[in-house]
PDB file of C-alpha atoms in Angstrom:
ATOM      1  CA  MET A   1      10.852  -8.600 -28.510  1.00 57.00           C
ATOM      2  CA  SER A   2       8.186  -7.981 -30.774  1.00 60.00           C
ATOM      3  CA  ASP A   3       7.423  -4.391 -31.988  1.00 71.00           C
ATOM      4  CA  GLN A   4       3.643  -3.617 -31.593  1.00 76.00           C
ATOM      5  CA  ARG A   5       3.679  -1.583 -33.902  1.00 79.00           C
ATOM      6  CA  LEU A   6       4.180  -3.764 -36.849  1.00 87.00           C
ATOM      7  CA  CYS A   7       1.579  -5.866 -38.339  1.00 90.00           C
ATOM      8  CA  LEU A   8       2.316  -9.424 -40.367  1.00 92.00           C
ATOM      9  CA  ALA A   9      -0.251 -10.175 -43.111  1.00 92.00           C
ATOM     10  CA  LEU A  10      -0.987 -13.907 -42.635  1.00 96.00           C
ATOM     11  CA  ASP A  11      -1.995 -13.726 -47.035  1.00 92.00           C
ATOM     12  CA  VAL A  12      -0.982 -17.588 -47.249  1.00 96.00           C
ATOM     13  CA  PRO A  13      -3.848 -19.914 -48.127  1.00 95.00           C
ATOM     14  CA  ASN A  14      -3.946 -22.036 -44.996  1.00 97.00           C
ATOM     15  CA  ALA A  15      -3.507 -22.422 -41.341  1.00 97.00           C
ATOM     16  CA  GLU A  16      -0.426 -24.567 -41.705  1.00 97.00           C
ATOM     17  CA  GLN A  17       0.873 -21.705 -43.526  1.00 97.00           C
ATOM     18  CA  ALA A  18      -0.209 -19.104 -41.143  1.00 98.00           C
ATOM     19  CA  THR A  19       1.049 -20.573 -38.581  1.00 98.00           C
ATOM     20  CA  ALA A  20       4.730 -21.044 -39.567  1.00 98.00           C
ATOM     21  CA  TRP A  21       5.033 -18.060 -40.918  1.00 97.00           C
ATOM     22  CA  VAL A  22       4.283 -16.529 -36.673  1.00 98.00           C
ATOM     23  CA  GLN A  23       6.435 -19.430 -35.058  1.00 97.00           C
ATOM     24  CA  ARG A  24       8.902 -18.141 -37.624  1.00 96.00           C
ATOM     25  CA  THR A  25       8.605 -14.348 -37.091  1.00 96.00           C
ATOM     26  CA  ALA A  26       7.133 -13.933 -33.413  1.00 94.00           C
ATOM     27  CA  ALA A  27      10.137 -12.543 -31.831  1.00 93.00           C
ATOM     28  CA  VAL A  28       9.309  -9.315 -34.682  1.00 93.00           C
ATOM     29  CA  PHE A  29       6.317  -8.490 -35.280  1.00 93.00           C
ATOM     30  CA  GLY A  30       3.367  -7.742 -32.661  1.00 92.00           C
ATOM     31  CA  VAL A  31       0.120  -7.470 -34.536  1.00 95.00           C
ATOM     32  CA  TYR A  32      -0.457 -10.192 -37.086  1.00 97.00           C
ATOM     33  CA  LYS A  33      -3.415 -10.267 -39.975  1.00 96.00           C
ATOM     34  CA  ILE A  34      -5.820 -12.733 -41.305  1.00 98.00           C
ATOM     35  CA  GLY A  35      -7.930 -11.662 -44.841  1.00 96.00           C
ATOM     36  CA  LEU A  36     -10.851 -13.070 -45.679  1.00 95.00           C
ATOM     37  CA  GLU A  37      -8.874 -15.571 -48.083  1.00 95.00           C
ATOM     38  CA  LEU A  38      -7.395 -17.050 -45.289  1.00 97.00           C
ATOM     39  CA  PHE A  39     -10.684 -16.610 -43.070  1.00 97.00           C
ATOM     40  CA  CYS A  40     -12.658 -18.141 -45.297  1.00 97.00           C
ATOM     41  CA  ALA A  41     -10.970 -21.318 -46.516  1.00 96.00           C
ATOM     42  CA  GLU A  42     -10.367 -22.266 -42.178  1.00 97.00           C
ATOM     43  CA  GLY A  43     -12.580 -20.865 -40.390  1.00 96.00           C
ATOM     44  CA  PRO A  44     -12.953 -18.853 -37.086  1.00 97.00           C
ATOM     45  CA  LYS A  45     -10.327 -22.457 -36.242  1.00 97.00           C
ATOM     46  CA  VAL A  46      -7.418 -20.937 -37.535  1.00 98.00           C
ATOM     47  CA  ILE A  47      -7.411 -17.564 -35.049  1.00 98.00           C
ATOM     48  CA  GLU A  48      -6.581 -19.866 -32.426  1.00 97.00           C
ATOM     49  CA  ALA A  49      -3.878 -21.694 -34.387  1.00 98.00           C
ATOM     50  CA  VAL A  50      -2.871 -18.663 -34.711  1.00 97.00           C
ATOM     51  CA  ARG A  51      -2.640 -17.621 -31.397  1.00 97.00           C
ATOM     52  CA  ASP A  52      -1.266 -21.356 -29.896  1.00 97.00           C
ATOM     53  CA  ALA A  53       1.758 -20.275 -32.586  1.00 97.00           C
ATOM     54  CA  GLY A  54       2.935 -17.477 -30.869  1.00 96.00           C
ATOM     55  CA  ALA A  55       0.522 -14.459 -31.661  1.00 96.00           C
ATOM     56  CA  LYS A  56      -0.100 -12.225 -29.285  1.00 94.00           C
ATOM     57  CA  ARG A  57      -2.376  -9.238 -31.005  1.00 96.00           C
ATOM     58  CA  ILE A  58      -4.685 -10.700 -33.939  1.00 97.00           C
ATOM     59  CA  PHE A  59      -6.947  -8.275 -36.678  1.00 96.00           C
ATOM     60  CA  LEU A  60      -9.060 -10.606 -38.567  1.00 98.00           C
ATOM     61  CA  ASP A  61      -9.435  -7.658 -42.078  1.00 97.00           C
ATOM     62  CA  LEU A  62     -12.818  -8.740 -42.658  1.00 97.00           C
ATOM     63  CA  LYS A  63     -14.041  -5.393 -44.184  1.00 97.00           C
ATOM     64  CA  LEU A  64     -17.430  -5.288 -43.452  1.00 98.00           C
ATOM     65  CA  HIS A  65     -19.988  -3.669 -45.324  1.00 97.00           C
ATOM     66  CA  ASP A  66     -23.576  -3.977 -44.970  1.00 98.00           C
ATOM     67  CA  ILE A  67     -26.703  -2.808 -42.789  1.00 98.00           C
ATOM     68  CA  PRO A  68     -26.570  -2.125 -39.745  1.00 98.00           C
ATOM     69  CA  ARG A  69     -28.067  -4.284 -37.629  1.00 98.00           C
ATOM     70  CA  THR A  70     -26.508  -7.434 -40.139  1.00 98.00           C
ATOM     71  CA  VAL A  71     -22.664  -5.929 -39.510  1.00 98.00           C
ATOM     72  CA  ALA A  72     -23.965  -5.276 -35.921  1.00 98.00           C
ATOM     73  CA  GLY A  73     -24.357  -8.548 -34.984  1.00 98.00           C
ATOM     74  CA  ALA A  74     -21.567  -9.903 -36.983  1.00 98.00           C
ATOM     75  CA  VAL A  75     -18.863  -7.676 -34.719  1.00 98.00           C
ATOM     76  CA  GLY A  76     -20.909  -9.140 -31.832  1.00 97.00           C
ATOM     77  CA  ARG A  77     -19.951 -12.370 -33.309  1.00 97.00           C
ATOM     78  CA  ILE A  78     -16.161 -12.450 -33.984  1.00 97.00           C
ATOM     79  CA  ARG A  79     -16.320 -10.386 -30.675  1.00 97.00           C
ATOM     80  CA  GLN A  80     -15.956 -13.321 -29.010  1.00 96.00           C
ATOM     81  CA  LEU A  81     -14.002 -14.626 -30.735  1.00 96.00           C
ATOM     82  CA  GLY A  82     -11.310 -12.714 -28.398  1.00 95.00           C
ATOM     83  CA  ILE A  83      -9.447 -11.031 -31.484  1.00 97.00           C
ATOM     84  CA  ASP A  84      -8.181  -7.348 -31.247  1.00 97.00           C
ATOM     85  CA  TYR A  85      -9.276  -5.373 -34.179  1.00 97.00           C
ATOM     86  CA  LEU A  86     -11.633  -5.786 -36.509  1.00 98.00           C
ATOM     87  CA  THR A  87     -12.298  -4.062 -39.886  1.00 98.00           C
ATOM     88  CA  ILE A  88     -15.629  -2.440 -41.150  1.00 98.00           C
ATOM     89  CA  HIS A  89     -16.059  -0.566 -44.784  1.00 97.00           C
ATOM     90  CA  THR A  90     -16.753   3.693 -43.845  1.00 97.00           C
ATOM     91  CA  ALA A  91     -18.213   4.006 -47.081  1.00 95.00           C
ATOM     92  CA  GLY A  92     -21.291   1.566 -44.414  1.00 96.00           C
ATOM     93  CA  GLY A  93     -21.965   5.280 -43.000  1.00 97.00           C
ATOM     94  CA  PRO A  94     -22.698   6.489 -40.259  1.00 98.00           C
ATOM     95  CA  ALA A  95     -25.657   3.993 -38.880  1.00 98.00           C
ATOM     96  CA  MET A  96     -23.479   1.377 -39.975  1.00 98.00           C
ATOM     97  CA  MET A  97     -20.556   1.832 -38.143  1.00 98.00           C
ATOM     98  CA  SER A  98     -22.295   3.338 -34.165  1.00 98.00           C
ATOM     99  CA  ALA A  99     -24.334   0.112 -34.480  1.00 98.00           C
ATOM    100  CA  ALA A 100     -20.868  -2.042 -35.191  1.00 98.00           C
ATOM    101  CA  ALA A 101     -18.811   0.662 -32.415  1.00 98.00           C
ATOM    102  CA  GLU A 102     -22.147  -0.178 -30.323  1.00 98.00           C
ATOM    103  CA  ALA A 103     -21.528  -4.064 -31.224  1.00 98.00           C
ATOM    104  CA  ALA A 104     -17.835  -4.036 -30.624  1.00 97.00           C
ATOM    105  CA  GLY A 105     -18.099  -2.568 -27.025  1.00 95.00           C
ATOM    106  CA  ASP A 106     -14.780  -2.239 -25.329  1.00 92.00           C
ATOM    107  CA  GLN A 107     -13.466  -5.600 -25.320  1.00 90.00           C
ATOM    108  CA  LEU A 108     -12.236  -4.919 -29.664  1.00 97.00           C
ATOM    109  CA  SER A 109     -10.981  -1.754 -31.416  1.00 97.00           C
ATOM    110  CA  LEU A 110     -13.587  -1.535 -34.886  1.00 98.00           C
ATOM    111  CA  LEU A 111     -10.705  -0.553 -37.796  1.00 97.00           C
ATOM    112  CA  GLY A 112     -12.674   2.632 -40.505  1.00 97.00           C
ATOM    113  CA  VAL A 113     -11.176   1.478 -43.847  1.00 95.00           C
ATOM    114  CA  THR A 114     -10.966   4.810 -45.507  1.00 93.00           C
ATOM    115  CA  VAL A 115     -10.194   4.352 -49.063  1.00 85.00           C
ATOM    116  CA  LEU A 116      -8.606   0.713 -50.285  1.00 84.00           C
ATOM    117  CA  THR A 117      -4.892   1.632 -51.282  1.00 80.00           C
ATOM    118  CA  SER A 118      -6.344  -0.861 -54.082  1.00 79.00           C
ATOM    119  CA  LEU A 119      -7.827   2.554 -55.846  1.00 81.00           C
ATOM    120  CA  ASP A 120      -6.585   5.926 -57.240  1.00 77.00           C
ATOM    121  CA  ALA A 121      -8.333   8.690 -57.466  1.00 84.00           C
ATOM    122  CA  ARG A 122      -9.996   7.459 -60.844  1.00 88.00           C
ATOM    123  CA  ALA A 123     -10.860   4.084 -59.474  1.00 85.00           C
ATOM    124  CA  LEU A 124     -12.676   6.271 -56.937  1.00 83.00           C
ATOM    125  CA  GLN A 125     -14.622   8.779 -59.536  1.00 88.00           C
ATOM    126  CA  SER A 126     -15.204   5.291 -61.488  1.00 91.00           C
ATOM    127  CA  VAL A 127     -17.540   4.504 -58.382  1.00 88.00           C
ATOM    128  CA  GLY A 128     -19.108   8.168 -58.396  1.00 89.00           C
ATOM    129  CA  VAL A 129     -17.311   9.580 -55.800  1.00 90.00           C
ATOM    130  CA  THR A 130     -16.675  13.728 -56.688  1.00 89.00           C
ATOM    131  CA  GLN A 131     -14.412  14.268 -54.006  1.00 91.00           C
ATOM    132  CA  SER A 132     -10.904  14.260 -53.849  1.00 91.00           C
ATOM    133  CA  LEU A 133      -8.952  10.954 -52.598  1.00 86.00           C
ATOM    134  CA  ASN A 134      -7.520  12.601 -50.000  1.00 91.00           C
ATOM    135  CA  GLN A 135     -10.955  14.857 -49.467  1.00 94.00           C
ATOM    136  CA  CYS A 136     -12.714  11.666 -48.887  1.00 94.00           C
ATOM    137  CA  VAL A 137      -9.272   9.741 -46.642  1.00 92.00           C
ATOM    138  CA  LEU A 138     -10.530  12.638 -44.355  1.00 95.00           C
ATOM    139  CA  ASP A 139     -14.445  12.915 -44.424  1.00 96.00           C
ATOM    140  CA  ARG A 140     -14.286   9.565 -44.218  1.00 96.00           C
ATOM    141  CA  GLY A 141     -12.492   9.068 -41.304  1.00 96.00           C
ATOM    142  CA  HIS A 142     -14.094  12.222 -39.713  1.00 96.00           C
ATOM    143  CA  LEU A 143     -16.968  10.601 -39.699  1.00 97.00           C
ATOM    144  CA  ALA A 144     -15.908   6.769 -38.479  1.00 97.00           C
ATOM    145  CA  VAL A 145     -14.213   8.376 -35.559  1.00 97.00           C
ATOM    146  CA  SER A 146     -17.430  10.232 -34.959  1.00 97.00           C
ATOM    147  CA  ASN A 147     -19.362   7.119 -35.308  1.00 98.00           C
ATOM    148  CA  GLY A 148     -16.975   5.616 -32.639  1.00 97.00           C
ATOM    149  CA  VAL A 149     -14.928   4.029 -34.845  1.00 97.00           C
ATOM    150  CA  SER A 150     -11.608   3.878 -32.305  1.00 94.00           C
ATOM    151  CA  GLY A 151      -8.931   3.524 -35.151  1.00 96.00           C
ATOM    152  CA  LEU A 152      -8.226   3.962 -39.066  1.00 97.00           C
ATOM    153  CA  VAL A 153      -7.266   1.489 -42.049  1.00 93.00           C
ATOM    154  CA  CYS A 154      -5.974   4.353 -44.860  1.00 89.00           C
ATOM    155  CA  SER A 155      -2.444   4.760 -46.968  1.00 86.00           C
ATOM    156  CA  ALA A 156       0.838   6.125 -45.418  1.00 85.00           C
ATOM    157  CA  LEU A 157       0.471   8.399 -47.734  1.00 85.00           C
ATOM    158  CA  GLU A 158      -2.381   9.542 -46.057  1.00 88.00           C
ATOM    159  CA  VAL A 159      -1.370   9.613 -42.206  1.00 89.00           C
ATOM    160  CA  GLU A 160       0.408  13.445 -41.793  1.00 91.00           C
ATOM    161  CA  ALA A 161      -3.585  14.944 -43.225  1.00 93.00           C
ATOM    162  CA  LEU A 162      -5.686  12.306 -40.719  1.00 94.00           C
ATOM    163  CA  ARG A 163      -3.129  13.036 -37.679  1.00 94.00           C
ATOM    164  CA  ALA A 164      -3.057  16.583 -38.165  1.00 95.00           C
ATOM    165  CA  GLN A 165      -6.884  16.520 -38.347  1.00 92.00           C
ATOM    166  CA  LEU A 166      -8.010  13.764 -35.823  1.00 93.00           C
ATOM    167  CA  GLY A 167      -4.655  14.230 -33.773  1.00 90.00           C
ATOM    168  CA  THR A 168      -2.702  11.368 -31.449  1.00 90.00           C
ATOM    169  CA  GLN A 169      -5.640   9.393 -30.033  1.00 89.00           C
ATOM    170  CA  VAL A 170      -6.923   7.357 -33.512  1.00 94.00           C
ATOM    171  CA  VAL A 171      -5.122   4.440 -34.250  1.00 92.00           C
ATOM    172  CA  LEU A 172      -3.708   4.490 -37.727  1.00 93.00           C
ATOM    173  CA  VAL A 173      -2.621   0.885 -39.838  1.00 88.00           C
ATOM    174  CA  THR A 174      -1.366   1.684 -43.144  1.00 84.00           C
ATOM    175  CA  PRO A 175      -1.261  -1.382 -45.610  1.00 76.00           C
ATOM    176  CA  GLY A 176       0.822  -1.162 -48.689  1.00 63.00           C
ATOM    177  CA  ILE A 177       4.109  -0.995 -47.195  1.00 60.00           C
ATOM    178  CA  ARG A 178       6.566  -2.444 -49.954  1.00 54.00           C
ATOM    179  CA  PHE A 179       9.970  -2.249 -50.780  1.00 51.00           C
ATOM    180  CA  ALA A 180      10.911  -0.222 -53.953  1.00 60.00           C
ATOM    181  CA  ASP A 181      12.380  -3.332 -55.430  1.00 60.00           C
ATOM    182  CA  GLN A 182       9.168  -4.784 -55.118  1.00 51.00           C
ATOM    183  CA  THR A 183       6.196  -6.028 -57.035  1.00 60.00           C
ATOM    184  CA  VAL A 184       2.892  -3.920 -55.797  1.00 50.00           C
ATOM    185  CA  GLY A 185       0.603  -6.591 -56.899  1.00 58.00           C
ATOM    186  CA  ASP A 186      -3.356  -4.866 -56.686  1.00 61.00           C
ATOM    187  CA  GLN A 187      -1.668  -1.535 -54.985  1.00 63.00           C
ATOM    188  CA  LYS A 188      -2.218   1.561 -55.988  1.00 53.00           C
ATOM    189  CA  ARG A 189      -0.937   3.992 -52.909  1.00 59.00           C
ATOM    190  CA  VAL A 190       2.734   2.044 -52.166  1.00 59.00           C
ATOM    191  CA  ILE A 191       5.378   3.529 -49.763  1.00 62.00           C
ATOM    192  CA  ASP A 192       8.442   2.388 -49.085  1.00 60.00           C
ATOM    193  CA  PRO A 193       9.482   1.672 -45.345  1.00 61.00           C
ATOM    194  CA  GLU A 194      12.212   4.010 -44.827  1.00 61.00           C
ATOM    195  CA  SER A 195       9.489   6.225 -45.878  1.00 62.00           C
ATOM    196  CA  ALA A 196       7.038   5.717 -44.293  1.00 58.00           C
TER     197      ALA A 196
END
């Protein structure tokens, strides 16, 4: 039986490869992530293909970030696709997050991206964020939850602090889990599976 806490990122270029991965791993993973590249390559039809291949829950990782009305409209359209999770950027502000949460309704769980795991403290400062990276994650996490966002995307390094402040009801999704001998690619804030 698959573990509902484990998510496999389908970071592949096409639906054929994505469905092959799902067919091989459906007994292990409870959630499958369709990212921006795969969604742009295949469009909404990839969701049905992945579902037909055996995915029980689907996480669409588009990281929406725009004016409130535009994001709300996009979320409303995406909700009709029957997915389980959708990402938005918390940097979009309270009005955007609130509009997105209203559009998501009860059928779709929004996940607010606090700070991309490809950013470190120096990169964050280069875009004008003067507070520490950890404080930024905490502040954006609080802001997201107070505006109706049901979960957060953060690095595993920030889970303990977020749990201490937000409790156990908030879903925390942690990308950047890598084996010690694995290349990390663009990721800056990573952790190995055992530590996670």
